[in-house]
């Protein structure tokens, strides 16, 4: 059977393709990515575009496989895969890969049921398709997305005092972020440090954080001394979705439970702001942060598997 790769000409065509593409895994994000609410918002906010949707049609003109991307800063993450005929997936995936790998820091992501990984039978065929299109595994992550109850984070006492930034150029932030990046367990940051060195990676990572969300989301944390020991960033959205964007503890202050305290403080702030769904991610290999989420009471709802271009 021959396949014809095409891209939708309009937003409506793109939404129709993405919403109708089969769900590869029974996970909350996979279902949400096919909802009209998500798709209409994402296209309206310029997070998705018709030019970031690729489809393979069979001889009868029906979509056999669809791949979609989501804007992430200056890049695009291939985060939407669906196929009625899995033999049609490699061709459309290669076409999408050629496009996004022309952008800085491209990625591909699979949201799968909690506890599943690239080696599990349900995920292996999809991971193999990405690997055949020149992607390699970067990290498997814990994804949290749930409706909180009133007692969430109530059992975590805090010894920290939070203070907002004075502005995006607050001189304390760069020094603190360098301490956070030193000895980091985050796979994305580790890859960046390996590629460009600690100092450049610190600046690039901080620039990304400041560009991705308003600087007012960031709060410095003090433990009684004059210098911050860490910081936490959170954002409450109008639709009731609340995100813990970043939790960082300076290298010299680790091992004292500050990550857990920062997460609890952000959780309470989001709930006070009216967030009805809380969302965050952490690497499965970042065992201290994964333990902090468990201690604060965040249930792991999915696994998220991140791929980067093969070196």
PDB file of C-alpha atoms in Angstrom, residues 107 138-142 177 180-194 198 201 205 208-209 244-249 254 280-290 293 304 306 308:
ATOM      1  CA  UNK A 107      12.254  16.819  21.446  1.00  0.00           C
ATOM      2  CA  UNK A 138      16.812  11.050  27.107  1.00  0.00           C
ATOM      3  CA  UNK A 139      14.837  10.300  30.255  1.00  0.00           C
ATOM      4  CA  UNK A 140      11.685   8.729  31.647  1.00  0.00           C
ATOM      5  CA  UNK A 141       9.735  11.111  33.896  1.00  0.00           C
ATOM      6  CA  UNK A 142       6.990  10.973  36.500  1.00  0.00           C
ATOM      7  CA  UNK A 177      20.655  29.161  39.739  1.00  0.00           C
ATOM      8  CA  UNK A 180      21.101  24.741  41.654  1.00  0.00           C
ATOM      9  CA  UNK A 181      22.654  23.578  38.376  1.00  0.00           C
ATOM     10  CA  UNK A 182      25.786  22.361  40.162  1.00  0.00           C
ATOM     11  CA  UNK A 183      25.276  18.671  40.816  1.00  0.00           C
ATOM     12  CA  UNK A 184      21.799  18.691  39.291  1.00  0.00           C
ATOM     13  CA  UNK A 185      19.963  15.399  38.759  1.00  0.00           C
ATOM     14  CA  UNK A 186      17.774  16.802  35.959  1.00  0.00           C
ATOM     15  CA  UNK A 187      18.546  14.970  32.708  1.00  0.00           C
ATOM     16  CA  UNK A 188      17.832  17.963  30.472  1.00  0.00           C
ATOM     17  CA  UNK A 189      20.148  20.205  32.489  1.00  0.00           C
ATOM     18  CA  UNK A 190      22.831  17.521  32.679  1.00  0.00           C
ATOM     19  CA  UNK A 191      22.794  17.191  28.885  1.00  0.00           C
ATOM     20  CA  UNK A 192      23.043  20.972  28.524  1.00  0.00           C
ATOM     21  CA  UNK A 193      25.980  21.177  30.957  1.00  0.00           C
ATOM     22  CA  UNK A 194      27.777  18.391  29.108  1.00  0.00           C
ATOM     23  CA  UNK A 198      28.223  24.858  33.655  1.00  0.00           C
ATOM     24  CA  UNK A 201      24.316  26.142  30.734  1.00  0.00           C
ATOM     25  CA  UNK A 205      18.685  27.403  31.434  1.00  0.00           C
ATOM     26  CA  UNK A 208      14.592  29.597  29.170  1.00  0.00           C
ATOM     27  CA  UNK A 209      12.837  29.720  32.550  1.00  0.00           C
ATOM     28  CA  UNK A 244       4.717  23.737  39.678  1.00  0.00           C
ATOM     29  CA  UNK A 245       7.256  24.899  37.132  1.00  0.00           C
ATOM     30  CA  UNK A 246      10.552  24.500  38.958  1.00  0.00           C
ATOM     31  CA  UNK A 247      11.902  23.495  42.355  1.00  0.00           C
ATOM     32  CA  UNK A 248      15.591  24.121  42.922  1.00  0.00           C
ATOM     33  CA  UNK A 249      17.850  23.881  45.970  1.00  0.00           C
ATOM     34  CA  UNK A 254      20.841  19.997  49.833  1.00  0.00           C
ATOM     35  CA  UNK A 280       4.185  18.883  37.431  1.00  0.00           C
ATOM     36  CA  UNK A 281       6.937  16.560  36.197  1.00  0.00           C
ATOM     37  CA  UNK A 282      10.164  15.192  37.596  1.00  0.00           C
ATOM     38  CA  UNK A 283      12.728  12.756  36.234  1.00  0.00           C
ATOM     39  CA  UNK A 284      12.332   9.194  37.473  1.00  0.00           C
ATOM     40  CA  UNK A 285      16.090   9.235  38.134  1.00  0.00           C
ATOM     41  CA  UNK A 286      15.749  12.309  40.385  1.00  0.00           C
ATOM     42  CA  UNK A 287      14.919  10.203  43.431  1.00  0.00           C
ATOM     43  CA  UNK A 288      15.032  13.057  46.006  1.00  0.00           C
ATOM     44  CA  UNK A 289      12.467  15.095  44.063  1.00  0.00           C
ATOM     45  CA  UNK A 290      10.303  12.063  43.340  1.00  0.00           C
ATOM     46  CA  UNK A 293       6.288  14.666  45.536  1.00  0.00           C
ATOM     47  CA  UNK A 304       6.369  10.833  30.362  1.00  0.00           C
ATOM     48  CA  UNK A 306      11.392  12.245  26.485  1.00  0.00           C
ATOM     49  CA  UNK A 308      16.126  13.861  21.735  1.00  0.00           C
TER      50      UNK A 308
END
